[in-house]
mmCIF file with all atom_site columns, C-alpha atoms in Angstrom:
data_model
loop_
_atom_site.group_PDB
_atom_site.id
_atom_site.type_symbol
_atom_site.label_atom_id
_atom_site.label_alt_id
_atom_site.label_comp_id
_atom_site.label_asym_id
_atom_site.label_entity_id
_atom_site.label_seq_id
_atom_site.pdbx_PDB_ins_code
_atom_site.Cartn_x
_atom_site.Cartn_y
_atom_site.Cartn_z
_atom_site.occupancy
_atom_site.B_iso_or_equiv
_atom_site.pdbx_formal_charge
_atom_site.auth_seq_id
_atom_site.auth_comp_id
_atom_site.auth_asym_id
_atom_site.auth_atom_id
_atom_site.pdbx_PDB_model_num
ATOM 1   C CA . ILE L 1 1   ? -5.600  -8.588  -1.987  1.00 48.00 ? 1   ILE L CA 1
ATOM 2   C CA . ARG L 1 2   ? -8.149  -11.350 -1.656  1.00 54.00 ? 2   ARG L CA 1
ATOM 3   C CA . ALA L 1 3   ? -10.556 -8.732  -0.321  1.00 57.00 ? 3   ALA L CA 1
ATOM 4   C CA . ARG L 1 4   ? -9.851  -6.709  -3.492  1.00 60.00 ? 4   ARG L CA 1
ATOM 5   C CA . LEU L 1 5   ? -8.509  -3.771  -1.509  1.00 68.00 ? 5   LEU L CA 1
ATOM 6   C CA . LEU L 1 6   ? -5.563  -3.607  -3.912  1.00 78.00 ? 6   LEU L CA 1
ATOM 7   C CA . GLU L 1 7   ? -5.329  -4.118  -7.637  1.00 79.00 ? 7   GLU L CA 1
ATOM 8   C CA . ALA L 1 8   ? -2.090  -6.044  -7.283  1.00 83.00 ? 8   ALA L CA 1
ATOM 9   C CA . GLU L 1 9   ? -0.573  -9.481  -7.433  1.00 86.00 ? 9   GLU L CA 1
ATOM 10  C CA . VAL L 1 10  ? 1.678   -10.737 -4.675  1.00 89.00 ? 10  VAL L CA 1
ATOM 11  C CA . VAL L 1 11  ? 4.343   -12.660 -6.575  1.00 93.00 ? 11  VAL L CA 1
ATOM 12  C CA . LEU L 1 12  ? 6.268   -13.981 -3.561  1.00 93.00 ? 12  LEU L CA 1
ATOM 13  C CA . VAL L 1 13  ? 6.199   -13.947 0.238   1.00 94.00 ? 13  VAL L CA 1
ATOM 14  C CA . VAL L 1 14  ? 9.594   -14.349 1.906   1.00 94.00 ? 14  VAL L CA 1
ATOM 15  C CA . SER L 1 15  ? 10.478  -14.923 5.528   1.00 93.00 ? 15  SER L CA 1
ATOM 16  C CA . ASN L 1 16  ? 13.644  -15.772 7.388   1.00 91.00 ? 16  ASN L CA 1
ATOM 17  C CA . ARG L 1 17  ? 11.493  -17.293 10.155  1.00 90.00 ? 17  ARG L CA 1
ATOM 18  C CA . LYS L 1 18  ? 10.066  -20.731 9.409   1.00 91.00 ? 18  LYS L CA 1
ATOM 19  C CA . ALA L 1 19  ? 6.999   -20.264 11.630  1.00 89.00 ? 19  ALA L CA 1
ATOM 20  C CA . ALA L 1 20  ? 6.083   -16.859 10.171  1.00 90.00 ? 20  ALA L CA 1
ATOM 21  C CA . PHE L 1 21  ? 2.308   -16.547 9.877   1.00 90.00 ? 21  PHE L CA 1
ATOM 22  C CA . GLY L 1 22  ? 2.749   -14.698 6.581   1.00 89.00 ? 22  GLY L CA 1
ATOM 23  C CA . LEU L 1 23  ? 4.164   -17.842 4.958   1.00 92.00 ? 23  LEU L CA 1
ATOM 24  C CA . GLU L 1 24  ? 1.196   -19.898 6.102   1.00 92.00 ? 24  GLU L CA 1
ATOM 25  C CA . ARG L 1 25  ? -1.316  -17.294 4.904   1.00 90.00 ? 25  ARG L CA 1
ATOM 26  C CA . ALA L 1 26  ? 0.406   -17.021 1.535   1.00 91.00 ? 26  ALA L CA 1
ATOM 27  C CA . GLN L 1 27  ? 0.511   -20.795 1.052   1.00 93.00 ? 27  GLN L CA 1
ATOM 28  C CA . LYS L 1 28  ? -3.214  -21.055 1.809   1.00 93.00 ? 28  LYS L CA 1
ATOM 29  C CA . ALA L 1 29  ? -3.863  -18.319 -0.762  1.00 90.00 ? 29  ALA L CA 1
ATOM 30  C CA . GLY L 1 30  ? -1.761  -20.075 -3.410  1.00 92.00 ? 30  GLY L CA 1
ATOM 31  C CA . ILE L 1 31  ? 0.982   -17.432 -3.343  1.00 93.00 ? 31  ILE L CA 1
ATOM 32  C CA . PRO L 1 32  ? 4.568   -18.652 -3.820  1.00 95.00 ? 32  PRO L CA 1
ATOM 33  C CA . THR L 1 33  ? 6.615   -18.598 -0.622  1.00 94.00 ? 33  THR L CA 1
ATOM 34  C CA . LEU L 1 34  ? 10.286  -18.717 0.223   1.00 94.00 ? 34  LEU L CA 1
ATOM 35  C CA . TYR L 1 35  ? 11.713  -19.583 3.611   1.00 94.00 ? 35  TYR L CA 1
ATOM 36  C CA . PHE L 1 36  ? 15.255  -18.219 3.520   1.00 94.00 ? 36  PHE L CA 1
ATOM 37  C CA . PRO L 1 37  ? 16.947  -18.464 6.932   1.00 93.00 ? 37  PRO L CA 1
ATOM 38  C CA . LEU L 1 38  ? 20.068  -16.565 7.905   1.00 92.00 ? 38  LEU L CA 1
ATOM 39  C CA . LYS L 1 39  ? 21.303  -19.315 10.252  1.00 93.00 ? 39  LYS L CA 1
ATOM 40  C CA . PRO L 1 40  ? 23.018  -21.477 7.578   1.00 94.00 ? 40  PRO L CA 1
ATOM 41  C CA . TYR L 1 41  ? 25.024  -18.426 6.548   1.00 94.00 ? 41  TYR L CA 1
ATOM 42  C CA . ARG L 1 42  ? 26.038  -17.731 10.143  1.00 92.00 ? 42  ARG L CA 1
ATOM 43  C CA . ASP L 1 43  ? 26.904  -21.394 10.744  1.00 92.00 ? 43  ASP L CA 1
ATOM 44  C CA . ALA L 1 44  ? 29.177  -21.383 7.681   1.00 94.00 ? 44  ALA L CA 1
ATOM 45  C CA . ASP L 1 45  ? 30.766  -18.043 8.663   1.00 94.00 ? 45  ASP L CA 1
ATOM 46  C CA . ARG L 1 46  ? 29.238  -16.437 5.597   1.00 94.00 ? 46  ARG L CA 1
ATOM 47  C CA . SER L 1 47  ? 28.404  -12.751 5.740   1.00 92.00 ? 47  SER L CA 1
ATOM 48  C CA . ARG L 1 48  ? 25.067  -11.005 5.867   1.00 91.00 ? 48  ARG L CA 1
ATOM 49  C CA . ALA L 1 49  ? 26.116  -9.341  2.614   1.00 93.00 ? 49  ALA L CA 1
ATOM 50  C CA . GLU L 1 50  ? 26.339  -12.797 0.975   1.00 96.00 ? 50  GLU L CA 1
ATOM 51  C CA . TYR L 1 51  ? 22.938  -13.690 2.386   1.00 95.00 ? 51  TYR L CA 1
ATOM 52  C CA . ASP L 1 52  ? 21.491  -10.462 1.010   1.00 96.00 ? 52  ASP L CA 1
ATOM 53  C CA . ALA L 1 53  ? 23.017  -11.004 -2.445  1.00 97.00 ? 53  ALA L CA 1
ATOM 54  C CA . ASP L 1 54  ? 21.702  -14.578 -2.613  1.00 97.00 ? 54  ASP L CA 1
ATOM 55  C CA . LEU L 1 55  ? 18.237  -13.527 -1.460  1.00 97.00 ? 55  LEU L CA 1
ATOM 56  C CA . ALA L 1 56  ? 18.177  -10.672 -3.974  1.00 97.00 ? 56  ALA L CA 1
ATOM 57  C CA . GLN L 1 57  ? 18.925  -13.131 -6.764  1.00 97.00 ? 57  GLN L CA 1
ATOM 58  C CA . LYS L 1 58  ? 16.044  -15.383 -5.696  1.00 97.00 ? 58  LYS L CA 1
ATOM 59  C CA . VAL L 1 59  ? 13.607  -12.467 -5.352  1.00 97.00 ? 59  VAL L CA 1
ATOM 60  C CA . ARG L 1 60  ? 14.632  -10.999 -8.729  1.00 96.00 ? 60  ARG L CA 1
ATOM 61  C CA . GLU L 1 61  ? 13.459  -14.223 -10.426 1.00 96.00 ? 61  GLU L CA 1
ATOM 62  C CA . TYR L 1 62  ? 9.886   -13.190 -9.539  1.00 95.00 ? 62  TYR L CA 1
ATOM 63  C CA . LYS L 1 63  ? 10.263  -9.698  -11.063 1.00 94.00 ? 63  LYS L CA 1
ATOM 64  C CA . PRO L 1 64  ? 8.445   -7.763  -8.318  1.00 94.00 ? 64  PRO L CA 1
ATOM 65  C CA . ASP L 1 65  ? 7.482   -4.147  -8.887  1.00 91.00 ? 65  ASP L CA 1
ATOM 66  C CA . TYR L 1 66  ? 7.902   -3.489  -5.167  1.00 92.00 ? 66  TYR L CA 1
ATOM 67  C CA . ILE L 1 67  ? 9.399   -5.225  -2.171  1.00 93.00 ? 67  ILE L CA 1
ATOM 68  C CA . VAL L 1 68  ? 7.246   -4.654  0.922   1.00 91.00 ? 68  VAL L CA 1
ATOM 69  C CA . LEU L 1 69  ? 8.966   -5.083  4.275   1.00 90.00 ? 69  LEU L CA 1
ATOM 70  C CA . ALA L 1 70  ? 6.204   -5.758  6.787   1.00 84.00 ? 70  ALA L CA 1
ATOM 71  C CA . GLY L 1 71  ? 7.441   -7.612  9.835   1.00 79.00 ? 71  GLY L CA 1
ATOM 72  C CA . TRP L 1 72  ? 10.858  -8.153  8.256   1.00 83.00 ? 72  TRP L CA 1
ATOM 73  C CA . MET L 1 73  ? 13.453  -7.521  10.964  1.00 80.00 ? 73  MET L CA 1
ATOM 74  C CA . HIS L 1 74  ? 16.669  -8.153  9.007   1.00 85.00 ? 74  HIS L CA 1
ATOM 75  C CA . ILE L 1 75  ? 18.426  -4.960  7.917   1.00 87.00 ? 75  ILE L CA 1
ATOM 76  C CA . PHE L 1 76  ? 19.405  -5.334  4.288   1.00 90.00 ? 76  PHE L CA 1
ATOM 77  C CA . SER L 1 77  ? 22.849  -4.357  3.080   1.00 90.00 ? 77  SER L CA 1
ATOM 78  C CA . ASN L 1 78  ? 23.393  -2.652  -0.239  1.00 92.00 ? 78  ASN L CA 1
ATOM 79  C CA . ASN L 1 79  ? 23.949  -6.137  -1.703  1.00 94.00 ? 79  ASN L CA 1
ATOM 80  C CA . PHE L 1 80  ? 20.162  -6.481  -1.611  1.00 94.00 ? 80  PHE L CA 1
ATOM 81  C CA . VAL L 1 81  ? 18.984  -2.887  -1.866  1.00 94.00 ? 81  VAL L CA 1
ATOM 82  C CA . LYS L 1 82  ? 20.952  -2.051  -5.028  1.00 94.00 ? 82  LYS L CA 1
ATOM 83  C CA . HIS L 1 83  ? 18.860  -4.540  -7.026  1.00 95.00 ? 83  HIS L CA 1
ATOM 84  C CA . PHE L 1 84  ? 15.597  -2.762  -6.203  1.00 94.00 ? 84  PHE L CA 1
ATOM 85  C CA . PRO L 1 85  ? 16.336  0.986   -6.278  1.00 91.00 ? 85  PRO L CA 1
ATOM 86  C CA . TYR L 1 86  ? 13.507  3.001   -4.720  1.00 89.00 ? 86  TYR L CA 1
ATOM 87  C CA . ARG L 1 87  ? 11.265  -0.061  -4.863  1.00 92.00 ? 87  ARG L CA 1
ATOM 88  C CA . ILE L 1 88  ? 11.659  -1.272  -1.282  1.00 92.00 ? 88  ILE L CA 1
ATOM 89  C CA . VAL L 1 89  ? 8.748   -0.130  0.882   1.00 94.00 ? 89  VAL L CA 1
ATOM 90  C CA . ASN L 1 90  ? 9.314   -0.359  4.627   1.00 92.00 ? 90  ASN L CA 1
ATOM 91  C CA . LEU L 1 91  ? 6.651   -0.260  7.311   1.00 93.00 ? 91  LEU L CA 1
ATOM 92  C CA . HIS L 1 92  ? 7.944   1.149   10.608  1.00 94.00 ? 92  HIS L CA 1
ATOM 93  C CA . PRO L 1 93  ? 5.800   1.479   13.744  1.00 95.00 ? 93  PRO L CA 1
ATOM 94  C CA . ALA L 1 94  ? 7.017   4.949   14.720  1.00 96.00 ? 94  ALA L CA 1
ATOM 95  C CA . LEU L 1 95  ? 6.959   8.457   13.312  1.00 96.00 ? 95  LEU L CA 1
ATOM 96  C CA . PRO L 1 96  ? 9.897   9.712   11.209  1.00 95.00 ? 96  PRO L CA 1
ATOM 97  C CA . GLY L 1 97  ? 12.986  10.218  13.322  1.00 92.00 ? 97  GLY L CA 1
ATOM 98  C CA . GLN L 1 98  ? 11.498  8.535   16.390  1.00 95.00 ? 98  GLN L CA 1
ATOM 99  C CA . PHE L 1 99  ? 12.547  5.149   17.717  1.00 96.00 ? 99  PHE L CA 1
ATOM 100 C CA . PRO L 1 100 ? 14.391  3.625   14.745  1.00 90.00 ? 100 PRO L CA 1
ATOM 101 C CA . GLY L 1 101 ? 15.052  -0.099  14.653  1.00 87.00 ? 101 GLY L CA 1
ATOM 102 C CA . LYS L 1 102 ? 13.315  -2.856  16.539  1.00 88.00 ? 102 LYS L CA 1
ATOM 103 C CA . ASP L 1 103 ? 11.313  -2.478  19.751  1.00 93.00 ? 103 ASP L CA 1
ATOM 104 C CA . SER L 1 104 ? 10.041  0.934   18.664  1.00 96.00 ? 104 SER L CA 1
ATOM 105 C CA . ILE L 1 105 ? 6.556   0.391   20.103  1.00 98.00 ? 105 ILE L CA 1
ATOM 106 C CA . ALA L 1 106 ? 7.941   -0.530  23.513  1.00 98.00 ? 106 ALA L CA 1
ATOM 107 C CA . GLU L 1 107 ? 10.324  2.435   23.342  1.00 98.00 ? 107 GLU L CA 1
ATOM 108 C CA . ALA L 1 108 ? 7.452   4.791   22.486  1.00 98.00 ? 108 ALA L CA 1
ATOM 109 C CA . PHE L 1 109 ? 5.346   3.415   25.330  1.00 98.00 ? 109 PHE L CA 1
ATOM 110 C CA . ALA L 1 110 ? 8.222   3.893   27.782  1.00 98.00 ? 110 ALA L CA 1
ATOM 111 C CA . ALA L 1 111 ? 8.786   7.454   26.507  1.00 98.00 ? 111 ALA L CA 1
ATOM 112 C CA . TYR L 1 112 ? 5.075   8.173   27.011  1.00 98.00 ? 112 TYR L CA 1
ATOM 113 C CA . GLN L 1 113 ? 5.231   6.855   30.564  1.00 98.00 ? 113 GLN L CA 1
ATOM 114 C CA . ARG L 1 114 ? 8.191   9.174   31.233  1.00 98.00 ? 114 ARG L CA 1
ATOM 115 C CA . GLY L 1 115 ? 6.147   12.113  29.893  1.00 97.00 ? 115 GLY L CA 1
ATOM 116 C CA . GLU L 1 116 ? 8.408   12.632  26.857  1.00 97.00 ? 116 GLU L CA 1
ATOM 117 C CA . ILE L 1 117 ? 5.755   12.110  24.146  1.00 97.00 ? 117 ILE L CA 1
ATOM 118 C CA . LYS L 1 118 ? 1.962   12.266  23.897  1.00 95.00 ? 118 LYS L CA 1
ATOM 119 C CA . LYS L 1 119 ? 1.542   10.168  20.742  1.00 98.00 ? 119 LYS L CA 1
ATOM 120 C CA . THR L 1 120 ? 3.382   7.776   18.507  1.00 98.00 ? 120 THR L CA 1
ATOM 121 C CA . GLY L 1 121 ? 2.640   6.694   14.966  1.00 98.00 ? 121 GLY L CA 1
ATOM 122 C CA . ILE L 1 122 ? 3.508   4.771   11.867  1.00 97.00 ? 122 ILE L CA 1
ATOM 123 C CA . MET L 1 123 ? 5.742   5.591   8.940   1.00 96.00 ? 123 MET L CA 1
ATOM 124 C CA . ILE L 1 124 ? 5.875   3.980   5.536   1.00 96.00 ? 124 ILE L CA 1
ATOM 125 C CA . HIS L 1 125 ? 8.950   4.933   3.575   1.00 95.00 ? 125 HIS L CA 1
ATOM 126 C CA . LEU L 1 126 ? 11.180  3.867   0.734   1.00 93.00 ? 126 LEU L CA 1
ATOM 127 C CA . ALA L 1 127 ? 14.414  2.184   1.826   1.00 89.00 ? 127 ALA L CA 1
ATOM 128 C CA . PRO L 1 128 ? 17.056  3.519   -0.580  1.00 80.00 ? 128 PRO L CA 1
ATOM 129 C CA . ASP L 1 129 ? 20.074  2.063   1.215   1.00 77.00 ? 129 ASP L CA 1
ATOM 130 C CA . GLU L 1 130 ? 21.151  0.101   4.281   1.00 80.00 ? 130 GLU L CA 1
ATOM 131 C CA . ARG L 1 131 ? 20.421  2.822   6.819   1.00 78.00 ? 131 ARG L CA 1
ATOM 132 C CA . VAL L 1 132 ? 17.715  1.951   9.342   1.00 78.00 ? 132 VAL L CA 1
ATOM 133 C CA . ASP L 1 133 ? 14.253  3.506   9.044   1.00 81.00 ? 133 ASP L CA 1
ATOM 134 C CA . VAL L 1 134 ? 15.259  6.422   6.852   1.00 80.00 ? 134 VAL L CA 1
ATOM 135 C CA . GLY L 1 135 ? 14.391  7.265   3.278   1.00 88.00 ? 135 GLY L CA 1
ATOM 136 C CA . PRO L 1 136 ? 11.685  9.163   1.464   1.00 92.00 ? 136 PRO L CA 1
ATOM 137 C CA . VAL L 1 137 ? 8.523   9.071   3.573   1.00 96.00 ? 137 VAL L CA 1
ATOM 138 C CA . LEU L 1 138 ? 5.457   7.910   1.665   1.00 96.00 ? 138 LEU L CA 1
ATOM 139 C CA . ALA L 1 139 ? 2.922   8.154   4.490   1.00 97.00 ? 139 ALA L CA 1
ATOM 140 C CA . THR L 1 140 ? 2.555   8.649   8.214   1.00 98.00 ? 140 THR L CA 1
ATOM 141 C CA . VAL L 1 141 ? -0.284  8.433   10.663  1.00 98.00 ? 141 VAL L CA 1
ATOM 142 C CA . ASP L 1 142 ? -0.416  9.475   14.297  1.00 98.00 ? 142 ASP L CA 1
ATOM 143 C CA . VAL L 1 143 ? -1.475  6.885   16.847  1.00 98.00 ? 143 VAL L CA 1
ATOM 144 C CA . PRO L 1 144 ? -2.671  8.233   20.203  1.00 97.00 ? 144 PRO L CA 1
ATOM 145 C CA . ILE L 1 145 ? -1.454  6.837   23.489  1.00 98.00 ? 145 ILE L CA 1
ATOM 146 C CA . TYR L 1 146 ? -4.024  6.877   26.276  1.00 98.00 ? 146 TYR L CA 1
ATOM 147 C CA . PRO L 1 147 ? -3.382  6.973   30.038  1.00 97.00 ? 147 PRO L CA 1
ATOM 148 C CA . SER L 1 148 ? -5.217  3.652   30.429  1.00 98.00 ? 148 SER L CA 1
ATOM 149 C CA . ASP L 1 149 ? -3.123  1.911   27.749  1.00 98.00 ? 149 ASP L CA 1
ATOM 150 C CA . THR L 1 150 ? -1.006  -1.121  28.380  1.00 98.00 ? 150 THR L CA 1
ATOM 151 C CA . LEU L 1 151 ? 1.834   -1.943  26.002  1.00 98.00 ? 151 LEU L CA 1
ATOM 152 C CA . GLU L 1 152 ? -0.318  -4.680  24.465  1.00 98.00 ? 152 GLU L CA 1
ATOM 153 C CA . MET L 1 153 ? -3.203  -2.260  23.866  1.00 98.00 ? 153 MET L CA 1
ATOM 154 C CA . LEU L 1 154 ? -0.868  0.184   22.124  1.00 98.00 ? 154 LEU L CA 1
ATOM 155 C CA . GLN L 1 155 ? 0.662   -2.607  20.038  1.00 98.00 ? 155 GLN L CA 1
ATOM 156 C CA . ASN L 1 156 ? -2.797  -3.717  18.891  1.00 97.00 ? 156 ASN L CA 1
ATOM 157 C CA . ARG L 1 157 ? -3.824  -0.153  17.995  1.00 97.00 ? 157 ARG L CA 1
ATOM 158 C CA . ILE L 1 158 ? -0.617  0.354   16.015  1.00 97.00 ? 158 ILE L CA 1
ATOM 159 C CA . HIS L 1 159 ? -0.955  -2.951  14.149  1.00 94.00 ? 159 HIS L CA 1
ATOM 160 C CA . GLN L 1 160 ? -4.535  -2.116  13.142  1.00 95.00 ? 160 GLN L CA 1
ATOM 161 C CA . ALA L 1 161 ? -3.438  1.286   11.867  1.00 96.00 ? 161 ALA L CA 1
ATOM 162 C CA . GLU L 1 162 ? -0.439  -0.261  10.067  1.00 94.00 ? 162 GLU L CA 1
ATOM 163 C CA . HIS L 1 163 ? -2.681  -2.499  8.002   1.00 90.00 ? 163 HIS L CA 1
ATOM 164 C CA . ARG L 1 164 ? -4.901  0.385   6.876   1.00 92.00 ? 164 ARG L CA 1
ATOM 165 C CA . LEU L 1 165 ? -1.989  2.722   6.109   1.00 96.00 ? 165 LEU L CA 1
ATOM 166 C CA . LEU L 1 166 ? -0.049  0.064   4.209   1.00 93.00 ? 166 LEU L CA 1
ATOM 167 C CA . ILE L 1 167 ? -3.035  -0.729  1.970   1.00 91.00 ? 167 ILE L CA 1
ATOM 168 C CA . GLN L 1 168 ? -3.668  2.980   1.286   1.00 93.00 ? 168 GLN L CA 1
ATOM 169 C CA . THR L 1 169 ? -0.001  3.658   0.537   1.00 95.00 ? 169 THR L CA 1
ATOM 170 C CA . LEU L 1 170 ? 0.452   0.656   -1.737  1.00 92.00 ? 170 LEU L CA 1
ATOM 171 C CA . ASP L 1 171 ? -2.724  1.615   -3.584  1.00 91.00 ? 171 ASP L CA 1
ATOM 172 C CA . ARG L 1 172 ? -1.283  5.083   -4.262  1.00 91.00 ? 172 ARG L CA 1
ATOM 173 C CA . LEU L 1 173 ? 2.029   3.568   -5.421  1.00 91.00 ? 173 LEU L CA 1
ATOM 174 C CA . ILE L 1 174 ? 0.300   1.107   -7.735  1.00 88.00 ? 174 ILE L CA 1
ATOM 175 C CA . ARG L 1 175 ? -1.840  3.862   -9.255  1.00 86.00 ? 175 ARG L CA 1
ATOM 176 C CA . GLY L 1 176 ? 1.232   6.066   -9.665  1.00 84.00 ? 176 GLY L CA 1
ATOM 177 C CA . ASP L 1 177 ? 0.082   8.734   -7.207  1.00 74.00 ? 177 ASP L CA 1
ATOM 178 C CA . GLU L 1 178 ? 3.407   8.678   -5.295  1.00 62.00 ? 178 GLU L CA 1
#
């Protein structure tokens, strides 16, 4: 956004991890941040659904057009999702139907080493409910895996492609092309 790649305003950056680099970057850019950990809910035997409802209330105060999940590892229940119907954009480092959930890059790399796949990719999709890595697909891109790759090399290639695809996809959403 600072580079003017998107005609958008980030109204809030949220993380459930205190040391998240995204919080630091947002603070330096003057963007409001919210550190909202799950641990106090767990310690008080409160449910994830309560956490999600409370977080949704805080996020709603900022009136976002879209919620972008990039590096967010918590799976939201419908107590969060219902407040932002078809406005939650999820970035997943795998192609549709492949390697849902966390560790998808490592799973893809292992599948490549076993000869099961020749490429992996990235998917950006809307998250309409609490299911994991499903929903209307907004964009995908293939990411090749090379024989000389290490897991770290593949991770770096995927993260570079994620950034480009996320910017392109958000630009289309903002302009109303999706």
